[in-house]
Every structure is written in C-alpha cells, then in structure tokens.
Amino acid sequence: MGIEQALILAAGRGVRMGPRGQSIPKGFIEVGGRTLVSRSLSLLAAAGIRDVTIVTGHLAENYAGLAPVPGLAVATLHNPLFAEKGSFESLRVGLGAMGGPFLLLESDIIYEPRALATVLESGHDSVILTSGPTGAGDEVYVWADDHHGVARFRGMSKQRTTHPDAPFGELVGISKISAALAHSLSIHADEAKPDSDYESAVVRAAGDTRIACLRVDDLLWGEIDDEAMLARVEAHLWPRLVALG
C-alpha cells in the first residue's frame, strides 16, 4: 500500500520574519498569491496523500480557517509549548496521530511536485530528501555513507565543519518515515532538550533505524525563514516553478 498520511510541523514563531511573522505563521506566507501551506496541501493531495495532520502553535487560529482540499482530510494538533520548546516537541505531539508510514514536512517550504514523487516512489522504508547546493542561506547539510550503492544517512547540521568530509546534500524538509523509524523517533522525542529541533530526533533515531538519503541536484525548492529568503524565492524560484505549469 502507498503512503496516504502526512505530518506538517507548523508551530514555529517565525521570529526572523519580523513584523510579517508577528501577524501570520510562516505557512501563511504568500508566494504567487497563494500561501505555502495551501500549495503544499494541494500537492500532497495530487500525490495520493489522503490525511494530513498539522501541528500548530504560533497563531494557530489561522490553520483552523484553511480552505478544504478535495480528497484530503486535514486535522490540526496544537503544541501548547511552541514558545518554550523547539520543533522536537512538535514532532513528539504529531507522532501520536500517525499510524504506519507517513511523510514529514516543514511548513515554510515551497517545492516542485517532483520532490514528493521522488520520496514516495523510493523503495526505501525511510528517506530523507536532499538537493544540490542552493546558496540560499541557513542551509542544513546532510551527510551520508555509501552502503552497497545506497546513501545511508549519517548526520546533519547547519555547520559544514561538523564532519570532515563534504556533505551529501542539503535538507529539503520532506522525509518518508517508516513505522519503525516513527517508533524510534517517539522514544528520542521524549528525551529532547527544551530547545531541540526535530532534526536532532532524526539524528538520534538513525542510530536505531536505517535511513536512506536521496538527492535531486536540480530540485526547485526553497525555505523561507526571513524576508531575504522570501525575496529570493519570489525573484528566482517562483518564475521557474510557474514555468513547470
């Protein structure tokens, strides 16, 4: 059976977005006249996802008013500790609603449909999607080791000097989580430090469960953490996404 459920982490306060982040959650940033979360939900539905759970926190009421997407059931779970803890806590909150394998996404990304297709069509149980260098700023680098032709996840960090070798790719923010990996993540999420991000849980869980890394060198995608990153997406990425149709 194919994967039919997804978990979107959307509790962050968007501090680096300044005044815009104080008025809307990052998932409600608009690019091309459409919010990031609305576009993501439509792409998920088109890819065969039927159930989406969004973990909310900052300005959670915005998500209560999301327009329905045909064929997609959307539910929200509130993370009451969003202002005190990192995205590790949002992951812990969301894991309880997941049964079986699922897609894990960040709410502040914009991406082409190929991103979802690459992950969903992979034969690996658990997958982390990466891209080639973007130069976007605030990249999360992913390292992997070759195991019989399969890139196996080893670690990730915003600091390139964390590992002596070159990174395998840049974290996109879309992953496939097997039931076994979800179980391991739930164990490590309970051990989280207050300010830990969800990537820390993945790094810990990788010691218990194998995770494959996939890289699409020319993938069209972008993360929006501040106004400069939004401007870059609007000027350079959005026109290329529009050209895809």
Coordinates of N, CA and C in Angstrom, one line a residue:
M1 N 0.8 -1.2 0.0 CA 0.0 0.0 0.0 C 0.9 1.3 0.0
G2 N 0.4 2.3 -0.7 CA 1.2 3.5 -0.7 C 0.9 4.3 0.5
I3 N 1.8 5.3 0.7 CA 1.6 6.2 1.9 C 0.5 7.2 1.7
E4 N -0.4 7.3 2.6 CA -1.6 8.2 2.5 C -1.7 9.2 3.6
Q5 N -0.7 9.3 4.5 CA -0.8 10.3 5.5 C 0.5 11.1 5.6
A6 N 0.3 12.4 6.1 CA 1.5 13.3 6.2 C 1.3 14.1 7.5
L7 N 2.5 14.5 8.0 CA 2.6 15.3 9.2 C 3.3 16.6 8.8
I8 N 2.7 17.7 9.1 CA 3.4 19.0 8.8 C 3.7 19.7 10.1
L9 N 4.9 20.1 10.3 CA 5.3 20.8 11.5 C 5.2 22.3 11.3
A10 N 4.3 23.0 12.0 CA 3.9 24.4 11.7 C 3.7 25.2 12.9
A11 N 4.4 24.9 14.0 CA 4.2 25.6 15.3 C 5.2 26.8 15.5
G12 N 6.2 26.9 14.6 CA 7.2 27.9 14.9 C 6.7 29.3 14.9
R13 N 7.4 30.2 15.7 CA 7.0 31.6 15.9 C 7.4 32.5 14.7
G14 N 8.3 32.1 13.8 CA 8.7 32.9 12.7 C 9.3 34.2 13.1
V15 N 10.2 34.2 14.2 CA 10.8 35.4 14.7 C 11.6 36.1 13.7
R16 N 12.3 35.4 12.8 CA 13.2 36.0 11.9 C 12.4 36.7 10.7
M17 N 11.1 36.5 10.6 CA 10.3 37.2 9.6 C 9.9 38.6 10.1
G18 N 10.3 39.0 11.3 CA 10.0 40.3 11.7 C 8.5 40.6 11.8
P19 N 8.0 41.8 11.4 CA 6.6 42.1 11.5 C 5.7 41.1 10.8
R20 N 6.1 40.6 9.7 CA 5.3 39.6 9.0 C 5.0 38.3 9.9
G21 N 6.1 37.9 10.5 CA 6.0 36.8 11.4 C 5.1 37.0 12.6
Q22 N 4.9 38.2 13.0 CA 4.1 38.5 14.1 C 2.6 38.5 13.8
S23 N 2.3 38.6 12.5 CA 0.9 38.7 12.1 C 0.4 37.4 11.5
I24 N 1.3 36.6 10.9 CA 0.9 35.3 10.3 C 1.9 34.2 10.6
P25 N 1.5 32.9 10.7 CA 2.5 31.8 10.8 C 3.2 31.7 9.4
K26 N 4.4 31.1 9.5 CA 5.2 31.1 8.2 C 4.5 30.3 7.1
G27 N 3.6 29.3 7.5 CA 2.9 28.6 6.5 C 1.9 29.4 5.7
F28 N 1.6 30.6 6.2 CA 0.7 31.5 5.5 C 1.4 32.6 4.8
I29 N 2.7 32.5 4.6 CA 3.4 33.4 3.7 C 2.9 33.2 2.3
E30 N 2.6 34.2 1.5 CA 2.2 34.0 0.2 C 3.3 34.2 -0.9
V31 N 3.3 33.3 -1.8 CA 4.2 33.4 -3.0 C 3.3 33.2 -4.2
G32 N 3.3 34.1 -5.1 CA 2.5 34.0 -6.3 C 1.0 34.0 -5.9
G33 N 0.6 34.7 -4.9 CA -0.8 34.9 -4.5 C -1.4 33.7 -3.7
R34 N -0.5 32.8 -3.3 CA -1.0 31.6 -2.6 C -0.1 31.3 -1.4
T35 N -0.7 30.8 -0.3 CA 0.1 30.5 0.9 C 0.9 29.2 0.7
L36 N 2.0 29.2 1.4 CA 2.8 28.0 1.3 C 2.0 26.7 1.7
V37 N 1.3 26.8 2.8 CA 0.6 25.6 3.3 C -0.5 25.2 2.3
S38 N -1.2 26.1 1.7 CA -2.3 25.8 0.8 C -1.7 25.1 -0.4
R39 N -0.6 25.6 -0.9 CA 0.1 24.9 -2.1 C 0.5 23.6 -1.7
S40 N 1.1 23.4 -0.5 CA 1.7 22.1 -0.1 C 0.5 21.1 0.0
L41 N -0.6 21.5 0.6 CA -1.7 20.6 0.8 C -2.2 20.1 -0.6
S42 N -2.3 21.0 -1.6 CA -2.8 20.6 -2.9 C -1.8 19.6 -3.6
L43 N -0.5 19.9 -3.4 CA 0.5 19.0 -4.0 C 0.4 17.6 -3.3
L44 N 0.2 17.6 -2.0 CA 0.1 16.3 -1.2 C -1.1 15.5 -1.7
A45 N -2.3 16.2 -1.9 CA -3.5 15.5 -2.4 C -3.2 15.0 -3.8
A46 N -2.6 15.7 -4.7 CA -2.3 15.3 -6.0 C -1.4 14.1 -6.0
A47 N -0.5 13.9 -5.0 CA 0.4 12.8 -4.9 C -0.2 11.6 -4.2
G48 N -1.5 11.7 -3.8 CA -2.1 10.5 -3.3 C -2.3 10.5 -1.8
I49 N -1.8 11.6 -1.1 CA -2.0 11.6 0.3 C -3.4 12.0 0.6
R50 N -4.0 11.3 1.6 CA -5.4 11.5 1.9 C -5.7 12.1 3.3
D51 N -4.7 12.0 4.2 CA -4.9 12.5 5.6 C -3.6 13.3 6.0
V52 N -3.8 14.6 6.4 CA -2.7 15.4 6.8 C -3.0 15.9 8.2
T53 N -2.0 15.8 9.0 CA -2.1 16.4 10.4 C -1.1 17.6 10.5
I54 N -1.6 18.7 10.9 CA -0.7 19.9 11.0 C -0.5 20.2 12.5
V55 N 0.7 20.2 13.0 CA 1.0 20.6 14.3 C 1.2 22.1 14.4
T56 N 0.3 22.8 15.1 CA 0.2 24.2 15.2 C 0.8 24.7 16.5
G57 N 1.0 26.0 16.5 CA 1.5 26.7 17.8 C 1.2 28.2 17.6
H58 N 2.2 28.9 17.1 CA 2.1 30.3 16.9 C 0.9 30.7 15.9
L59 N 0.0 31.5 16.4 CA -1.1 31.9 15.6 C -1.9 30.8 15.0
A60 N -2.1 29.8 15.9 CA -2.8 28.5 15.4 C -4.1 28.7 14.8
E61 N -4.8 29.8 15.2 CA -6.2 30.0 14.7 C -6.2 30.2 13.2
N62 N -5.1 30.6 12.6 CA -5.0 30.7 11.1 C -5.3 29.3 10.4
Y63 N -4.8 28.3 11.0 CA -4.9 26.9 10.4 C -6.4 26.4 10.5
A64 N -7.1 26.9 11.5 CA -8.5 26.5 11.7 C -9.3 26.9 10.5
G65 N -8.9 28.0 9.8 CA -9.7 28.5 8.7 C -9.2 28.1 7.3
L66 N -8.4 27.0 7.2 CA -7.9 26.6 5.9 C -9.0 26.2 5.0
A67 N -8.9 26.5 3.8 CA -9.9 26.1 2.8 C -9.8 24.6 2.6
P68 N -10.9 23.9 2.4 CA -10.8 22.4 2.2 C -10.2 22.1 0.8
V69 N -9.5 21.0 0.8 CA -8.8 20.5 -0.4 C -9.5 19.2 -0.8
P70 N -10.1 19.1 -2.0 CA -10.8 17.9 -2.4 C -10.0 16.6 -2.2
G71 N -10.6 15.6 -1.6 CA -9.9 14.4 -1.4 C -8.9 14.3 -0.2
L72 N -8.8 15.4 0.5 CA -7.9 15.5 1.6 C -8.5 15.8 2.9
A73 N -8.3 15.0 3.9 CA -8.8 15.3 5.3 C -7.7 15.9 6.1
V74 N -7.9 17.1 6.6 CA -6.9 17.9 7.3 C -7.3 18.1 8.7
A75 N -6.4 17.7 9.6 CA -6.7 17.9 11.1 C -5.5 18.7 11.7
T76 N -5.8 19.4 12.8 CA -4.7 20.1 13.4 C -4.5 19.6 14.9
L77 N -3.3 19.6 15.3 CA -2.9 19.3 16.7 C -2.2 20.5 17.2
H78 N -2.5 21.0 18.4 CA -1.9 22.2 19.0 C -0.7 21.8 19.9
N79 N 0.4 22.4 19.7 CA 1.6 22.2 20.6 C 1.6 23.4 21.5
P80 N 1.1 23.2 22.8 CA 1.0 24.3 23.7 C 2.3 24.8 24.2
L81 N 3.4 24.1 23.9 CA 4.7 24.5 24.4 C 5.6 25.1 23.2
F82 N 4.9 25.6 22.2 CA 5.6 26.0 21.0 C 6.5 27.2 21.3
A83 N 6.2 28.0 22.3 CA 7.0 29.2 22.6 C 8.2 28.8 23.5
E84 N 8.2 27.7 24.1 CA 9.2 27.3 25.0 C 10.1 26.2 24.5
K85 N 9.6 25.4 23.6 CA 10.4 24.3 23.1 C 10.6 24.4 21.6
G86 N 11.6 23.6 21.1 CA 11.8 23.6 19.6 C 10.9 22.7 18.9
S87 N 11.2 22.5 17.6 CA 10.3 21.6 16.8 C 10.4 20.2 17.2
F88 N 11.4 19.8 18.0 CA 11.4 18.4 18.5 C 10.1 18.1 19.3
E89 N 9.6 19.1 20.0 CA 8.3 19.0 20.7 C 7.1 18.8 19.8
S90 N 7.1 19.6 18.7 CA 6.1 19.5 17.7 C 6.0 18.1 17.1
L91 N 7.2 17.6 16.8 CA 7.3 16.2 16.3 C 6.7 15.2 17.3
R92 N 7.0 15.4 18.5 CA 6.5 14.5 19.6 C 5.0 14.5 19.6
V93 N 4.4 15.7 19.5 CA 3.0 15.9 19.5 C 2.4 15.2 18.3
G94 N 3.0 15.4 17.2 CA 2.4 14.8 16.0 C 2.5 13.3 15.8
L95 N 3.6 12.7 16.4 CA 3.8 11.3 16.2 C 2.6 10.5 16.7
G96 N 1.9 11.0 17.7 CA 0.8 10.2 18.3 C -0.4 10.1 17.4
A97 N -0.4 10.9 16.4 CA -1.5 10.9 15.4 C -1.2 10.0 14.2
M98 N 0.0 9.5 14.1 CA 0.4 8.8 12.9 C 0.3 7.3 13.1
G99 N -0.2 6.6 12.2 CA -0.3 5.2 12.2 C 0.3 4.6 10.9
G100 N 1.4 3.9 11.1 CA 2.1 3.4 9.9 C 3.0 4.4 9.3
P101 N 3.5 4.2 8.1 CA 4.4 5.2 7.4 C 3.7 6.5 7.0
F102 N 4.5 7.5 7.0 CA 4.0 8.9 6.7 C 5.0 9.8 6.1
L103 N 4.6 10.9 5.5 CA 5.5 11.9 5.1 C 5.6 12.9 6.2
L104 N 6.8 13.4 6.4 CA 7.1 14.5 7.3 C 7.6 15.7 6.6
L105 N 6.9 16.9 6.8 CA 7.2 18.1 6.0 C 7.3 19.3 7.0
E106 N 8.1 20.2 6.5 CA 8.1 21.5 7.2 C 7.1 22.4 6.5
S107 N 6.6 23.4 7.3 CA 5.5 24.2 6.7 C 6.0 25.4 5.9
D108 N 7.3 25.8 6.1 CA 7.8 27.0 5.5 C 8.6 26.8 4.2
I109 N 8.3 25.7 3.5 CA 9.0 25.4 2.2 C 8.0 25.5 1.0
I110 N 8.6 25.8 -0.1 CA 7.9 25.7 -1.4 C 8.7 24.8 -2.3
Y111 N 8.1 24.0 -3.1 CA 8.8 22.9 -3.8 C 8.0 22.5 -5.0
E112 N 8.7 21.9 -6.0 CA 8.0 21.3 -7.1 C 7.5 19.9 -6.8
P113 N 6.5 19.5 -7.6 CA 5.8 18.2 -7.4 C 6.8 17.0 -7.4
R114 N 7.9 17.2 -8.1 CA 8.9 16.1 -8.2 C 9.5 15.7 -6.8
A115 N 9.5 16.7 -5.9 CA 10.0 16.4 -4.5 C 9.2 15.3 -3.9
L116 N 7.9 15.4 -3.9 CA 7.0 14.4 -3.3 C 7.2 13.1 -4.1
A117 N 7.2 13.1 -5.4 CA 7.2 11.9 -6.2 C 8.5 11.2 -5.9
T118 N 9.6 11.9 -5.8 CA 10.9 11.2 -5.5 C 10.9 10.4 -4.2
V119 N 10.3 11.0 -3.2 CA 10.2 10.3 -1.9 C 9.2 9.2 -1.9
L120 N 8.1 9.4 -2.4 CA 7.0 8.4 -2.4 C 7.3 7.2 -3.3
E121 N 8.0 7.4 -4.4 CA 8.3 6.3 -5.3 C 9.6 5.6 -4.9
S122 N 10.3 6.1 -3.9 CA 11.5 5.4 -3.4 C 11.2 4.0 -2.8
G123 N 12.0 3.0 -3.1 CA 11.8 1.7 -2.5 C 12.3 1.6 -1.1
H124 N 12.9 2.6 -0.5 CA 13.4 2.6 0.8 C 12.3 2.9 1.8
D125 N 12.3 2.2 3.0 CA 11.3 2.4 4.0 C 11.3 3.9 4.6
S126 N 12.5 4.4 4.8 CA 12.7 5.7 5.4 C 13.6 6.5 4.5
V127 N 13.3 7.7 4.2 CA 14.0 8.5 3.2 C 14.1 10.0 3.7
I128 N 15.3 10.5 3.5 CA 15.5 12.0 3.7 C 15.8 12.5 2.3
L129 N 15.0 13.5 1.9 CA 15.3 14.1 0.6 C 16.3 15.3 0.7
T130 N 17.2 15.3 -0.2 CA 18.2 16.4 -0.2 C 18.3 17.0 -1.7
S131 N 18.9 18.1 -1.8 CA 19.1 18.7 -3.1 C 20.6 19.0 -3.2
G132 N 21.0 19.5 -4.4 CA 22.3 20.0 -4.5 C 22.4 21.4 -3.9
P133 N 23.6 22.0 -3.9 CA 23.8 23.3 -3.3 C 22.8 24.4 -3.8
T134 N 22.2 25.1 -2.9 CA 21.3 26.2 -3.2 C 21.8 27.6 -3.0
G135 N 22.7 27.8 -2.1 CA 23.2 29.1 -1.7 C 22.2 30.0 -1.1
A136 N 21.1 29.4 -0.6 CA 20.0 30.2 -0.1 C 20.2 30.8 1.3
G137 N 21.2 30.3 2.0 CA 21.4 30.8 3.4 C 20.7 29.9 4.4
D138 N 21.3 29.7 5.5 CA 20.7 28.9 6.6 C 20.5 27.4 6.2
E139 N 21.3 26.9 5.3 CA 21.2 25.5 4.9 C 21.4 24.6 6.0
V140 N 20.7 23.4 5.9 CA 21.0 22.3 6.8 C 21.7 21.2 5.9
Y141 N 22.9 20.9 6.2 CA 23.7 20.0 5.4 C 23.5 18.6 5.9
V142 N 23.5 17.6 5.0 CA 23.2 16.2 5.3 C 24.4 15.4 4.9
W143 N 24.9 14.5 5.7 CA 26.0 13.6 5.4 C 25.5 12.2 5.3
A144 N 26.1 11.4 4.5 CA 25.6 10.0 4.2 C 26.9 9.2 3.9
D145 N 26.8 7.9 4.2 CA 27.8 6.9 3.8 C 27.2 6.0 2.7
D146 N 28.1 5.5 1.9 CA 27.7 4.6 0.8 C 27.7 3.2 1.4
H147 N 26.5 2.5 1.3 CA 26.4 1.1 1.7 C 25.8 0.3 0.5
H148 N 26.7 -0.3 -0.2 CA 26.3 -1.1 -1.4 C 25.5 -0.3 -2.3
G149 N 25.9 0.9 -2.6 CA 25.2 1.7 -3.6 C 24.0 2.5 -3.1
V150 N 23.8 2.4 -1.8 CA 22.7 3.2 -1.1 C 23.3 4.2 -0.2
A151 N 22.9 5.5 -0.3 CA 23.4 6.5 0.6 C 22.6 6.4 1.9
R152 N 23.4 6.0 2.9 CA 22.7 5.9 4.3 C 23.0 7.1 5.1
F153 N 22.0 7.7 5.7 CA 22.1 8.9 6.5 C 23.0 8.7 7.7
R154 N 23.9 9.7 7.8 CA 24.9 9.6 9.0 C 24.7 10.8 9.9
G155 N 24.3 12.0 9.4 CA 24.1 13.1 10.3 C 23.7 14.3 9.5
M156 N 23.3 15.4 10.2 CA 23.0 16.7 9.6 C 23.3 17.8 10.5
S157 N 23.6 19.0 10.0 CA 23.9 20.1 10.8 C 23.9 21.4 9.9
K158 N 23.8 22.5 10.5 CA 23.9 23.8 9.8 C 25.4 24.2 9.7
Q159 N 26.2 23.5 10.4 CA 27.7 23.8 10.3 C 28.4 22.7 9.5
R160 N 29.0 23.2 8.4 CA 29.7 22.3 7.4 C 30.9 21.6 8.1
T161 N 31.4 22.2 9.2 CA 32.6 21.7 9.8 C 32.2 20.6 10.8
T162 N 31.0 20.2 10.9 CA 30.6 19.1 11.9 C 31.2 17.8 11.5
H163 N 31.4 17.6 10.2 CA 32.0 16.4 9.6 C 33.2 16.8 8.8
P164 N 34.2 16.0 8.7 CA 35.4 16.4 7.9 C 35.2 16.3 6.4
D165 N 34.3 15.4 6.0 CA 34.0 15.3 4.6 C 32.9 16.2 4.1
A166 N 32.8 16.3 2.7 CA 31.8 17.1 2.1 C 30.4 16.6 2.4
P167 N 29.4 17.4 2.6 CA 28.0 16.9 2.8 C 27.5 16.2 1.5
F168 N 26.6 15.3 1.8 CA 25.9 14.6 0.7 C 25.0 15.5 -0.1
G169 N 24.3 16.4 0.7 CA 23.3 17.3 0.1 C 22.8 18.3 1.1
E170 N 21.7 19.0 0.7 CA 21.1 20.0 1.6 C 19.7 19.5 1.9
L171 N 19.3 19.5 3.2 CA 18.0 19.1 3.6 C 16.9 19.9 3.0
V172 N 15.9 19.2 2.4 CA 14.8 19.9 1.8 C 13.6 20.2 2.8
G173 N 13.4 19.2 3.7 CA 12.3 19.4 4.6 C 11.2 18.5 4.3
I174 N 11.4 17.4 3.5 CA 10.4 16.4 3.1 C 11.1 15.1 3.3
S175 N 10.5 14.2 4.2 CA 11.1 12.9 4.5 C 10.0 11.9 4.5
K176 N 10.4 10.6 4.3 CA 9.4 9.5 4.5 C 9.8 8.8 5.7
I177 N 8.9 8.6 6.6 CA 9.1 8.0 7.9 C 8.4 6.6 8.0
S178 N 9.2 5.6 8.2 CA 8.6 4.2 8.4 C 8.0 4.1 9.8
A179 N 7.2 3.0 10.0 CA 6.6 2.8 11.3 C 7.8 2.6 12.3
A180 N 8.8 1.8 11.9 CA 9.9 1.6 12.8 C 10.7 2.9 13.1
L181 N 10.9 3.7 12.2 CA 11.6 5.0 12.5 C 10.7 5.9 13.3
A182 N 9.4 5.9 13.1 CA 8.4 6.7 13.9 C 8.5 6.2 15.4
H183 N 8.6 4.9 15.6 CA 8.7 4.4 17.0 C 10.0 4.9 17.6
S184 N 11.1 4.8 16.9 CA 12.4 5.3 17.4 C 12.4 6.8 17.7
L185 N 11.7 7.6 16.8 CA 11.6 9.0 17.0 C 10.8 9.3 18.2
S186 N 9.8 8.6 18.5 CA 8.9 8.8 19.6 C 9.7 8.6 20.9
I187 N 10.6 7.6 20.9 CA 11.4 7.4 22.1 C 12.4 8.5 22.3
H188 N 13.1 8.9 21.3 CA 14.0 10.0 21.4 C 13.4 11.4 21.6
A189 N 12.2 11.6 21.1 CA 11.5 12.8 21.3 C 11.2 13.1 22.8
D190 N 11.0 12.0 23.5 CA 10.7 12.1 25.0 C 12.0 12.5 25.8
E191 N 13.2 12.4 25.1 CA 14.4 12.7 25.7 C 14.9 14.1 25.3
A192 N 14.1 14.9 24.6 CA 14.5 16.1 24.0 C 14.8 17.2 25.0
K193 N 15.9 18.0 24.7 CA 16.1 19.2 25.4 C 15.1 20.2 25.0
P194 N 14.8 21.2 25.8 CA 13.7 22.2 25.5 C 13.9 22.9 24.2
D195 N 15.1 23.2 23.8 CA 15.3 24.0 22.5 C 15.7 23.1 21.3
S196 N 15.5 21.8 21.4 CA 15.9 20.9 20.3 C 15.0 21.1 19.1
D197 N 15.6 20.9 17.9 CA 14.8 20.9 16.7 C 14.5 19.5 16.3
Y198 N 13.6 19.3 15.4 CA 13.2 17.9 15.0 C 14.4 17.1 14.3
E199 N 15.3 17.9 13.7 CA 16.4 17.2 13.1 C 17.2 16.4 14.1
S200 N 17.3 16.9 15.3 CA 18.0 16.3 16.4 C 17.5 14.9 16.6
A201 N 16.1 14.8 16.6 CA 15.5 13.5 16.8 C 15.8 12.5 15.7
V202 N 15.9 13.0 14.5 CA 16.2 12.1 13.3 C 17.7 11.6 13.5
V203 N 18.6 12.5 13.9 CA 20.0 12.1 14.0 C 20.1 11.0 15.1
R204 N 19.4 11.2 16.2 CA 19.4 10.2 17.3 C 18.8 8.8 16.8
A205 N 17.7 9.0 16.1 CA 16.9 7.8 15.7 C 17.7 7.0 14.7
A206 N 18.6 7.7 13.9 CA 19.3 7.0 12.9 C 20.3 5.9 13.4
G207 N 20.6 6.0 14.7 CA 21.4 5.0 15.4 C 20.6 3.7 15.6
D208 N 19.3 3.8 15.5 CA 18.5 2.6 15.7 C 17.9 2.1 14.4
T209 N 17.7 2.9 13.4 CA 17.0 2.6 12.2 C 17.7 3.2 11.0
R210 N 17.8 2.4 9.9 CA 18.5 2.9 8.7 C 17.6 3.9 8.0
I211 N 18.2 4.9 7.5 CA 17.5 5.9 6.7 C 18.3 6.2 5.5
A212 N 17.6 6.1 4.3 CA 18.3 6.3 3.0 C 18.2 7.8 2.7
C213 N 19.2 8.3 2.0 CA 19.3 9.7 1.6 C 19.1 9.7 0.1
L214 N 18.3 10.5 -0.4 CA 18.1 10.8 -1.9 C 18.5 12.2 -2.2
R215 N 19.1 12.4 -3.3 CA 19.5 13.8 -3.7 C 19.0 14.0 -5.2
V216 N 18.3 15.1 -5.3 CA 17.9 15.6 -6.7 C 18.7 16.9 -6.9
D217 N 19.7 16.9 -7.6 CA 20.6 18.0 -7.7 C 20.0 19.3 -8.2
D218 N 19.0 19.2 -9.1 CA 18.4 20.4 -9.7 C 17.0 20.6 -9.2
L219 N 16.7 20.1 -8.0 CA 15.3 20.3 -7.5 C 15.0 21.8 -7.3
L220 N 13.8 22.1 -7.7 CA 13.3 23.5 -7.4 C 12.6 23.5 -6.1
W221 N 13.2 24.2 -5.1 CA 12.6 24.3 -3.8 C 13.3 25.5 -3.1
G222 N 12.6 25.9 -2.0 CA 13.2 27.0 -1.2 C 12.5 27.0 0.2
E223 N 13.3 27.4 1.2 CA 12.8 27.6 2.5 C 12.7 29.1 2.8
I224 N 11.7 29.5 3.6 CA 11.5 30.9 3.9 C 11.6 31.1 5.4
D225 N 12.7 31.6 5.8 CA 12.9 31.9 7.2 C 13.0 33.4 7.5
D226 N 13.3 34.2 6.5 CA 13.3 35.7 6.7 C 13.0 36.4 5.4
E227 N 12.9 37.7 5.5 CA 12.5 38.5 4.3 C 13.4 38.3 3.1
A228 N 14.7 38.2 3.4 CA 15.7 38.0 2.3 C 15.4 36.7 1.6
M229 N 15.1 35.6 2.3 CA 14.8 34.3 1.7 C 13.5 34.4 0.9
L230 N 12.6 35.1 1.4 CA 11.3 35.3 0.7 C 11.6 36.0 -0.7
A231 N 12.4 37.1 -0.6 CA 12.7 37.9 -1.8 C 13.4 37.0 -2.8
R232 N 14.3 36.1 -2.4 CA 15.0 35.2 -3.3 C 14.0 34.3 -4.0
V233 N 13.1 33.7 -3.2 CA 12.1 32.8 -3.7 C 11.3 33.5 -4.8
E234 N 10.8 34.7 -4.5 CA 9.9 35.4 -5.4 C 10.6 35.8 -6.7
A235 N 11.9 36.1 -6.6 CA 12.6 36.6 -7.7 C 13.2 35.5 -8.6
H236 N 13.7 34.5 -8.0 CA 14.4 33.5 -8.7 C 13.8 32.1 -8.8
L237 N 13.1 31.7 -7.7 CA 12.5 30.3 -7.7 C 11.1 30.3 -8.3
W238 N 10.2 31.3 -7.9 CA 8.8 31.2 -8.3 C 8.7 31.3 -9.8
P239 N 9.4 32.1 -10.6 CA 9.2 32.1 -12.0 C 9.5 30.7 -12.6
R240 N 10.5 30.0 -12.1 CA 10.8 28.7 -12.6 C 9.7 27.6 -12.2
L241 N 9.1 27.8 -11.1 CA 8.0 26.9 -10.7 C 6.8 27.1 -11.6
V242 N 6.5 28.4 -11.9 CA 5.4 28.7 -12.8 C 5.7 28.1 -14.1
A243 N 6.9 28.1 -14.6 CA 7.2 27.6 -15.9 C 7.0 26.1 -16.0
L244 N 7.0 25.4 -14.9 CA 6.7 24.0 -14.9 C 5.2 23.7 -15.2
G245 N 4.4 24.7 -15.0 CA 2.9 24.5 -15.3 C 2.2 24.1 -14.0

